[in-house]
Amino acid sequence: MSLKINRRSFVKSTLLVSGAAATTGMLSGCATGEFIHGIASGDPLQDRVIIWTRVTPQGMGKVPVEWEVATDLGCHNVVQRGIYVTDEFRDYTVKVDVKGLTPGTRYYYRFRTTMDVSPTGITRTLPQGAVDQFKFAVFSCSNYPAGYFNVYRHAVERDDIDAVLHIGDYFYEYGMGGYATEDAEEMGRVPAPENELLTLQDYRARYAQYHTDPDLQALHAKLPFITVWDDHEIANDAWKAGAENHNDGEGDYFLRKANAIKAYFEWLPIRERHGEDNDDIYRSFEIGDLVSLYMLETRLLARDKQLDYADYMTPTGGFDSDRFLADLSNPARALLGEEQKAWLQNGMATSGATWQVLGQQILMGRMNLPIPLITFQIGFAEYIQLTQLAQTNPDQLTPEQWAILQAPSVPYNLDAWDGYPVERETVLETARLLNKNLVVLAGDTHNAWASNLKTLSGDLVGVEFATPGVTSPGLETYLEGQDPDLVAAGAVAFIDDLKWANTQYRGYMTVTFTPEEAVSQWILVDTVKDKDFRVLDVYGKSLKVLPGPTNRQILDV
Ligand SMILES: [Fe+2]
C-alpha cells in the first residue's frame, strides 16, 4: 500500500485502523513529547518486527504516538501505520509489534507526536527458505561508566551486518563508586542515578541514560537487536532467588527482580511475553534453512545458587572435594530448568537448519585452570616457566614447585556452565544424539575465547565463540602486572578445549553463517577510555567451524 497523505489525514486514517487503543478522546487535551532516547527495533521474524521509542512528555497524561513503517527512507511507501498511546505506567515507552511484513526485507520506520518527529530507523525481517549468508554482530557487557561505546560505533559504520545479538549486561546496576566507575567522572559518564539500582524508577532512569548514548542510539537505529539479559540487568551473579549483589538491607529480592524485568521490557525492543513481569524470555528465531537461533535464559527462571569454593574449606584449611563434587554433580542442579531444557531439545530435534545456535550469556566451554593460578599463588609467566623446566631440567625443581605443578585444575568460574555440569552435558549430549552442528555464543567474561565443545565421553559436538565486553574491564585488570599475551597463551596451553583467547582488549564479534561454514571474527579496539580509538588488526582473529560430524571443532580461517 502506498499512500501520500497530509498530516491531518494521516492521523485520521490511522485512528480508523488502529483499533481500541486509539480513540479520538485520547487525542484531546493529552500530553505531547519529544524523542531524546532514540529509536530501536528488535526480535525480527519473517512477517513482523518490534519497533520502539520513548517520548519525553511535556506535561502529564497519555501521549499518542503515531508510527509508520515504509519500504523507503523518505517513508513515502508506507506499508503499516498506527497510533500507540503511551503513559507513565510504561515510562512513556512505545513498543509496537508490526505485523504483515515481507520476509527478508529492509524497512524504515519513524514516530511522531504533535510536537516532534523521530529520526528514521532501519530494520529488516528475517529471510525464509534457502539463505546463502547471515551475519550477526554479537555484543555483551556494555558498561557506561567504564568507557565509551566505541565498538558500537564501529559496528554502525559497516554495512554487512544483518542483526545484532546482545547477550547480556546491556547495562550495569552499580552506583557511582561501584564496579568500574573509577574513570566515569573524567569521561563524563557518571552513572544515573548515582545510587545502585533497586526501585523501578532506578532501573528506568539507568535505561534512559544508556539510551542517550549516541553510539548505542545509532546502532539501535540501524539494526534490529535480539537481546537476552544476563545478571547485571538485575544484580551481579543473579540466580532465581537471590544475587551476590543483593543483601538484606536492599529489600525484597523478588520485588527488585520484578522492577528490573518491567524496566527491561519497557526499554528494550523485545517482544512481550505473557505479561509484564515474566522472566521466561527464552525464544527462538529461524533464519530460513540456515540457522535456528535459541536465545536462552540462564539467570532468573531456574538457576540454582552458585557454588562457592569458600563453603567447602575444612576447619584445618583443606578442601572437601567429595562434598563439592557431590553438590556440583547433583542431577537436580538447574541452570535452564526442565521446561526450558525440554523446549530447547524439542527445538533442536525438529529444526532442519544447518546450524543450531545458542545465543546466551555464560561460557559453556570447560575452563579448568590449575588451582595455584586461580588462587594467585603464582603468575602465568612463572607457571609456564615451571612447566618448561619440568620438561627440560626436572631435577632443578624444588618440592614446593613440584607441588604447584601437581595441583589439580578446577573450574575458574562457578557462575558459568562449569558450575552446572549436568545440564551442560544434557545440552551437549542432545546435540550429539541429534547429530546437529552446535555453535554456542557467549559473553559475560569481558574477554574473547574460542573453545571446542565436547561431551564427557570426548565426542566433539560443536564450538563456542565468546565475545569480549563492550567496555567492562577484563582479565588484564584482575591480573594486573602479568603479560596478557602470556596469560592468553597459558590459558590455551592449560585448558584442553580452549583454542584461542584474548584477555586484554574490548570489542565485539561477528559470526557469519553460510551453508558451508560458520566464521567468527573478533574486532578488538585499543581503548574505550577515549572516543578516538583504532581497531587492533594485529589482535583481530577469525576462526571457523564446518558442518558435519567430523568437522565440529575450531579451525583456522
Ligand atoms: Fe559483564
XYZ file of C-alpha atoms and ligand atoms in Angstrom:
558
model
C 0.000 0.000 0.000
C 1.389 3.384 -0.973
C -0.359 6.475 0.232
C 0.683 10.076 0.178
C -1.375 11.937 2.709
C -1.055 15.067 4.746
C -0.578 15.056 8.489
C -4.204 15.579 9.423
C -5.439 12.769 7.202
C -2.535 10.554 8.442
C -3.869 10.875 11.988
C -7.453 10.328 10.889
C -6.789 7.272 8.789
C -4.578 5.806 11.473
C -7.250 6.185 14.077
C -9.630 4.298 11.866
C -7.374 1.279 11.553
C -5.595 1.075 14.870
C -8.438 -0.240 16.958
C -9.471 0.264 20.511
C -6.205 1.635 21.837
C -6.562 4.863 19.931
C -9.719 6.873 20.273
C -10.375 10.471 19.440
C -10.992 11.094 23.120
C -7.390 10.313 23.912
C -6.152 12.909 21.483
C -7.965 15.808 23.046
C -6.146 17.511 25.885
C -3.366 14.910 26.112
C 0.305 15.486 26.570
C 2.841 15.537 23.817
C 6.508 14.621 23.795
C 9.813 14.534 22.038
C 12.264 11.780 21.141
C 15.529 12.127 23.069
C 16.071 8.427 23.800
C 16.307 7.335 20.210
C 14.513 4.596 18.354
C 15.079 0.881 18.099
C 13.837 -2.315 16.525
C 14.118 -5.916 17.558
C 13.004 -9.531 17.603
C 12.558 -9.725 13.833
C 10.590 -12.645 12.436
C 9.673 -13.355 8.822
C 6.488 -11.276 8.952
C 6.946 -8.928 11.875
C 9.370 -6.844 13.877
C 9.218 -4.797 17.054
C 9.731 -1.046 16.719
C 10.426 1.014 19.812
C 10.878 4.548 21.027
C 10.311 6.640 24.101
C 8.733 10.066 24.318
C 9.768 12.610 26.903
C 6.405 14.032 27.883
C 5.653 17.720 28.139
C 3.026 17.589 30.859
C 1.050 14.742 32.357
C -1.240 12.144 30.894
C -1.409 9.928 27.887
C 0.682 10.627 24.801
C -0.473 9.348 21.417
C 2.444 8.480 19.187
C 1.975 7.876 15.503
C 4.177 5.267 13.907
C 4.747 4.212 10.371
C 6.766 1.573 8.568
C 7.802 2.089 4.962
C 9.941 0.489 2.307
C 11.850 3.696 1.565
C 13.958 6.083 3.622
C 11.665 9.021 2.893
C 8.710 6.992 4.211
C 6.675 7.619 1.061
C 5.753 3.991 0.556
C 4.175 3.277 3.938
C 3.137 -0.344 4.437
C 1.932 -0.222 8.039
C 0.982 2.603 10.359
C -0.860 3.184 13.575
C -1.043 5.091 16.825
C 0.309 3.835 20.114
C -0.843 5.607 23.240
C 1.747 5.567 25.990
C 1.736 6.858 29.536
C 3.615 6.914 32.822
C 2.676 3.310 33.601
C 5.156 2.186 30.954
C 7.512 5.128 31.436
C 6.334 6.683 28.171
C 7.972 3.967 26.120
C 6.391 2.903 22.851
C 6.560 -0.633 21.543
C 4.719 -1.923 18.507
C 4.849 -5.431 17.051
C 4.463 -4.507 13.396
C 2.915 -7.415 11.507
C 2.061 -8.225 7.920
C 5.598 -7.625 6.636
C 7.505 -9.419 3.874
C 10.364 -11.837 4.718
C 13.962 -10.781 4.174
C 13.040 -7.152 3.576
C 14.565 -3.891 4.728
C 12.122 -1.437 6.269
C 12.268 2.130 7.538
C 10.257 3.361 10.492
C 9.622 6.532 12.436
C 7.400 8.001 15.121
C 5.615 11.315 15.513
C 3.924 13.300 18.231
C 2.181 16.606 17.824
C 5.444 18.424 18.542
C 8.222 16.229 17.177
C 9.214 13.627 14.605
C 11.716 10.903 15.494
C 14.731 10.014 13.393
C 14.037 7.332 10.813
C 15.297 3.879 11.734
C 16.258 0.906 9.609
C 15.223 -2.632 10.350
C 14.680 -5.862 8.476
C 12.669 -9.028 8.659
C 14.264 -12.448 8.747
C 14.623 -14.322 5.469
C 12.896 -17.605 4.780
C 13.737 -20.583 2.573
C 17.263 -21.050 1.243
C 19.601 -18.500 2.815
C 23.155 -18.019 1.485
C 24.555 -15.996 4.367
C 23.565 -14.302 7.596
C 25.876 -12.207 9.746
C 25.318 -11.366 13.398
C 27.212 -8.779 15.393
C 27.466 -10.083 18.953
C 27.887 -7.828 21.987
C 27.902 -8.149 25.758
C 28.903 -6.247 28.866
C 28.345 -2.642 27.855
C 29.131 -0.657 30.965
C 28.504 3.092 30.557
C 30.814 4.445 33.296
C 33.619 2.076 32.258
C 34.130 3.621 28.846
C 32.821 4.888 25.550
C 30.785 2.570 23.367
C 33.414 2.672 20.614
C 32.671 -0.832 19.481
C 29.016 0.019 18.883
C 30.277 2.898 16.744
C 32.464 0.539 14.745
C 29.511 -1.726 14.018
C 27.387 1.261 12.972
C 29.942 2.263 10.370
C 29.832 -1.035 8.481
C 27.109 -2.261 6.181
C 27.477 -6.029 6.229
C 25.640 -6.903 9.468
C 22.137 -8.369 9.365
C 21.213 -8.285 13.058
C 22.670 -7.540 16.490
C 22.703 -10.045 19.321
C 23.165 -8.509 22.752
C 23.707 -11.453 25.032
C 23.652 -9.746 28.371
C 24.884 -6.993 30.648
C 23.257 -4.391 28.432
C 23.769 -2.190 31.471
C 25.178 -2.444 34.997
C 23.317 -1.915 38.233
C 26.128 -0.346 40.287
C 26.143 3.187 41.605
C 28.936 5.751 41.359
C 31.895 4.390 43.296
C 30.898 0.842 42.425
C 32.431 -1.546 39.917
C 34.324 0.013 37.007
C 33.362 3.612 37.774
C 36.885 4.914 38.522
C 37.166 6.856 35.245
C 33.486 7.797 34.955
C 33.810 11.389 36.109
C 36.716 12.149 33.808
C 34.846 10.707 30.833
C 31.579 12.462 31.664
C 29.918 9.101 32.217
C 28.866 9.153 35.869
C 26.033 6.613 36.211
C 22.500 7.930 36.614
C 21.043 7.572 39.110
C 24.257 7.726 41.137
C 22.976 5.047 43.521
C 22.801 1.299 42.918
C 19.571 0.312 41.182
C 16.789 -1.032 43.389
C 13.463 0.563 42.513
C 11.536 0.648 39.262
C 12.419 4.337 38.934
C 16.101 3.463 39.368
C 16.096 0.843 36.630
C 14.126 3.111 34.303
C 16.499 6.027 34.867
C 19.526 3.857 34.079
C 18.000 2.682 30.803
C 17.169 6.285 29.999
C 20.800 7.263 30.485
C 22.123 4.464 28.289
C 19.592 5.376 25.617
C 21.093 8.866 25.368
C 24.475 7.432 24.355
C 24.965 8.448 20.697
C 26.751 5.258 19.686
C 24.124 2.989 21.224
C 21.376 5.129 19.692
C 22.996 4.891 16.273
C 23.320 1.109 16.464
C 19.722 0.689 17.587
C 18.576 2.957 14.751
C 20.447 0.959 12.140
C 19.913 -2.703 13.024
C 17.357 -4.911 14.769
C 18.518 -6.197 18.171
C 17.804 -9.595 19.672
C 18.534 -9.385 23.382
C 18.671 -11.517 26.495
C 19.604 -10.297 29.927
C 22.490 -11.609 31.992
C 22.906 -10.780 35.674
C 23.654 -7.056 35.677
C 20.305 -6.097 34.232
C 19.165 -7.117 37.732
C 22.136 -7.527 40.118
C 25.546 -9.208 39.990
C 25.522 -13.017 39.914
C 21.749 -13.179 39.936
C 20.028 -16.521 40.353
C 16.379 -17.426 40.708
C 16.023 -16.370 44.348
C 18.923 -14.009 45.020
C 22.070 -12.337 43.790
C 25.576 -11.745 45.063
C 24.898 -8.012 44.852
C 21.645 -8.122 46.779
C 21.685 -8.016 50.564
C 19.059 -7.892 53.278
C 19.264 -4.130 53.599
C 18.206 -3.759 49.991
C 14.685 -5.050 50.488
C 12.818 -7.875 48.848
C 14.798 -9.532 46.035
C 11.685 -10.597 44.160
C 10.398 -7.035 44.113
C 13.765 -5.839 42.803
C 13.722 -8.568 40.169
C 10.198 -7.573 39.096
C 11.293 -3.933 38.864
C 14.282 -4.866 36.715
C 12.195 -7.046 34.408
C 9.476 -4.433 33.986
C 12.016 -1.782 33.029
C 13.749 -4.230 30.670
C 10.533 -4.892 28.793
C 9.707 -1.206 28.716
C 13.060 -0.053 27.391
C 14.231 -2.780 25.037
C 12.759 -3.857 21.694
C 11.906 -7.349 22.863
C 8.550 -8.965 22.077
C 6.218 -9.046 25.083
C 5.730 -12.466 26.614
C 2.738 -13.398 28.700
C 2.716 -10.346 30.923
C 4.886 -7.558 32.179
C 6.726 -9.478 34.862
C 7.612 -12.698 33.081
C 11.123 -13.993 33.217
C 10.769 -16.721 30.575
C 12.386 -14.739 27.769
C 13.914 -17.767 26.094
C 12.774 -17.828 22.476
C 13.912 -18.948 19.048
C 14.436 -17.393 15.625
C 14.583 -19.217 12.303
C 16.945 -17.753 9.693
C 15.481 -19.657 6.742
C 17.070 -23.088 6.379
C 20.428 -21.799 7.633
C 20.204 -21.074 11.373
C 17.963 -21.943 14.273
C 18.851 -19.401 16.949
C 17.857 -20.224 20.521
C 18.124 -17.313 22.933
C 18.454 -18.812 26.401
C 17.555 -17.528 29.860
C 20.181 -18.640 32.373
C 19.602 -16.273 35.311
C 16.187 -15.690 36.808
C 13.968 -18.525 35.761
C 15.541 -21.673 37.131
C 19.177 -21.108 38.105
C 20.164 -22.581 41.464
C 22.547 -20.592 43.605
C 26.186 -20.606 42.521
C 28.517 -22.861 44.475
C 31.353 -21.126 46.293
C 34.713 -22.777 46.935
C 34.879 -20.972 50.283
C 31.932 -23.051 51.532
C 33.939 -26.250 51.091
C 37.030 -25.330 53.070
C 37.576 -27.573 56.074
C 38.466 -26.225 59.555
C 42.043 -27.361 59.003
C 42.374 -25.370 55.788
C 41.776 -28.289 53.444
C 39.190 -28.582 50.708
C 36.276 -31.025 50.985
C 36.352 -32.113 47.361
C 33.950 -35.041 47.890
C 31.183 -32.790 49.145
C 31.963 -30.195 46.481
C 31.798 -32.704 43.648
C 28.622 -34.250 45.037
C 26.920 -30.863 45.079
C 28.307 -29.874 41.680
C 27.095 -33.046 40.012
C 23.696 -33.150 41.709
C 21.318 -34.009 38.842
C 18.686 -31.682 40.310
C 21.011 -28.709 39.987
C 19.399 -26.363 37.476
C 20.542 -23.623 35.143
C 17.946 -23.740 32.353
C 15.364 -25.743 34.261
C 13.262 -28.622 32.969
C 10.811 -26.608 30.903
C 13.401 -24.584 29.027
C 15.601 -27.627 28.541
C 12.705 -29.600 27.035
C 11.864 -26.625 24.792
C 15.467 -26.467 23.576
C 15.693 -30.206 22.978
C 12.416 -30.217 21.075
C 13.506 -27.232 19.007
C 16.795 -28.863 18.066
C 15.061 -32.146 17.269
C 12.559 -30.559 14.914
C 14.868 -27.983 13.296
C 16.164 -28.721 9.833
C 18.528 -25.728 9.832
C 22.220 -26.279 9.106
C 23.330 -24.548 12.313
C 21.883 -24.833 15.810
C 22.994 -21.656 17.586
C 22.661 -20.863 21.266
C 22.608 -17.124 21.994
C 23.264 -16.991 25.698
C 25.244 -15.368 28.443
C 27.873 -17.531 30.087
C 30.795 -19.666 28.945
C 29.843 -23.249 28.193
C 33.365 -24.482 27.431
C 35.234 -26.210 30.231
C 37.549 -23.620 31.753
C 39.577 -25.639 34.236
C 42.765 -23.998 35.425
C 45.430 -25.185 37.885
C 44.495 -24.124 41.427
C 47.753 -22.137 42.008
C 46.826 -19.880 39.085
C 43.266 -19.321 40.276
C 44.399 -18.544 43.804
C 47.131 -16.154 42.556
C 49.742 -18.325 44.242
C 51.732 -17.980 41.058
C 51.512 -15.928 37.863
C 51.032 -17.323 34.368
C 54.596 -16.451 33.305
C 56.173 -18.277 36.259
C 53.829 -21.219 35.880
C 54.766 -21.546 32.206
C 58.454 -21.422 33.195
C 57.904 -24.190 35.718
C 56.180 -26.407 33.148
C 59.082 -25.831 30.756
C 61.615 -26.555 33.474
C 59.774 -29.752 34.340
C 60.386 -30.920 30.803
C 63.959 -29.725 30.310
C 65.549 -29.846 33.780
C 63.174 -31.541 36.217
C 65.993 -32.013 38.745
C 66.091 -28.265 39.321
C 62.518 -28.120 40.610
C 62.047 -27.793 44.361
C 59.413 -29.899 46.183
C 57.301 -26.757 46.525
C 57.471 -26.196 42.771
C 56.507 -29.809 42.099
C 53.540 -29.367 44.413
C 52.425 -26.363 42.389
C 52.686 -28.292 39.137
C 50.842 -31.272 40.557
C 47.928 -29.271 41.961
C 44.677 -30.197 40.194
C 42.791 -27.993 37.788
C 39.324 -26.776 38.722
C 36.729 -24.534 37.048
C 37.747 -20.911 37.491
C 34.180 -19.588 37.363
C 31.337 -21.432 39.073
C 28.833 -18.831 37.833
C 29.327 -20.187 34.289
C 28.173 -23.538 32.826
C 31.154 -25.028 34.697
C 29.035 -24.661 37.832
C 26.151 -26.596 36.237
C 27.879 -29.509 34.506
C 24.925 -31.907 34.478
C 22.729 -29.589 32.435
C 25.672 -28.751 30.197
C 26.148 -32.427 29.485
C 22.444 -32.764 28.662
C 22.717 -29.975 26.084
C 25.909 -31.384 24.567
C 24.521 -34.918 24.503
C 21.370 -33.633 22.837
C 23.451 -32.149 20.032
C 25.423 -35.386 19.708
C 22.398 -37.676 19.650
C 20.615 -35.469 17.134
C 23.796 -35.147 15.045
C 23.469 -31.354 14.934
C 26.027 -28.611 14.273
C 26.113 -26.713 17.538
C 27.505 -23.169 17.785
C 27.324 -21.544 21.208
C 27.710 -17.777 21.582
C 28.705 -16.447 24.992
C 29.629 -13.200 26.735
C 29.904 -12.432 30.462
C 33.678 -12.633 30.892
C 34.647 -9.388 29.092
C 37.296 -11.350 27.215
C 37.429 -13.225 23.910
C 37.539 -17.016 23.793
C 37.104 -19.842 21.291
C 36.598 -23.392 22.545
C 35.698 -26.824 21.332
C 32.655 -28.331 22.988
C 32.982 -31.989 23.917
C 30.777 -34.424 25.757
C 32.230 -36.129 28.807
C 32.979 -39.093 26.570
C 35.150 -36.830 24.427
C 32.871 -36.507 21.400
C 33.232 -33.169 19.628
C 29.739 -31.724 19.200
C 30.363 -28.069 18.416
C 32.202 -24.897 19.228
C 31.852 -21.852 21.406
C 32.653 -18.316 20.262
C 32.757 -15.844 23.161
C 32.631 -12.103 22.680
C 34.675 -9.637 24.741
C 32.881 -6.879 26.630
C 31.940 -3.589 25.017
C 33.582 -1.674 27.891
C 33.721 -3.730 31.116
C 37.285 -4.452 32.218
C 38.665 -7.934 31.639
C 41.363 -10.223 32.957
C 44.040 -7.627 32.237
C 42.668 -5.770 35.272
C 42.448 -8.752 37.617
C 45.866 -9.985 36.522
C 47.500 -6.571 36.529
C 51.216 -6.795 36.010
C 51.011 -10.046 34.093
C 51.738 -10.022 30.366
C 48.304 -10.503 28.703
C 49.856 -12.393 25.800
C 51.344 -14.883 28.241
C 48.061 -15.155 30.116
C 46.218 -15.957 26.885
C 48.907 -18.374 25.740
C 48.935 -20.040 29.161
C 45.157 -20.356 29.218
C 45.179 -22.007 25.800
C 48.006 -24.308 26.895
C 46.438 -25.329 30.213
C 42.771 -25.566 29.168
C 42.261 -28.569 26.913
C 39.292 -27.369 24.893
C 40.314 -23.709 24.646
C 41.816 -22.930 21.252
C 42.232 -19.163 21.306
C 41.865 -16.302 23.772
C 42.454 -12.600 24.101
C 42.406 -11.390 27.686
C 43.334 -7.759 27.130
C 41.043 -5.844 24.786
C 37.380 -4.878 24.473
C 35.454 -5.436 21.298
C 32.744 -7.492 19.661
C 32.496 -10.346 17.249
C 30.717 -11.001 14.019
C 29.544 -14.520 13.376
C 28.784 -15.261 9.743
C 26.786 -18.343 8.860
C 26.711 -19.881 5.393
C 25.734 -23.412 4.377
C 29.454 -24.233 4.176
C 30.890 -22.704 7.365
C 30.384 -20.527 10.426
C 33.098 -17.904 10.870
C 33.677 -15.802 13.948
C 35.720 -12.635 13.649
C 36.729 -10.729 16.742
C 37.039 -6.957 16.373
C 39.165 -5.595 19.213
C 39.830 -1.938 19.942
C 42.854 -0.308 21.544
C 40.856 1.799 24.012
C 37.399 2.518 25.373
C 38.644 5.372 27.571
C 38.904 7.769 24.644
C 36.486 8.381 21.798
C 39.454 8.177 19.420
C 40.167 4.512 19.002
C 41.568 2.145 16.462
C 40.854 -1.446 15.650
C 43.720 -3.742 16.531
C 44.189 -5.717 13.365
C 47.181 -7.406 14.846
C 44.940 -8.891 17.523
C 41.988 -9.410 15.184
C 41.199 -13.022 14.748
C 38.963 -15.188 12.619
C 38.162 -18.811 13.356
C 35.633 -21.134 11.814
C 33.784 -24.386 12.140
C 32.438 -26.556 9.351
C 29.224 -28.569 9.415
C 29.301 -32.328 9.638
C 30.155 -34.852 12.324
C 33.880 -34.927 11.629
C 34.279 -31.135 11.472
C 32.804 -29.909 14.715
C 35.830 -28.109 16.066
C 37.623 -24.765 15.942
C 39.575 -24.367 12.716
C 41.778 -21.585 11.397
C 40.294 -19.500 8.611
Fe 29.595 -8.293 32.340
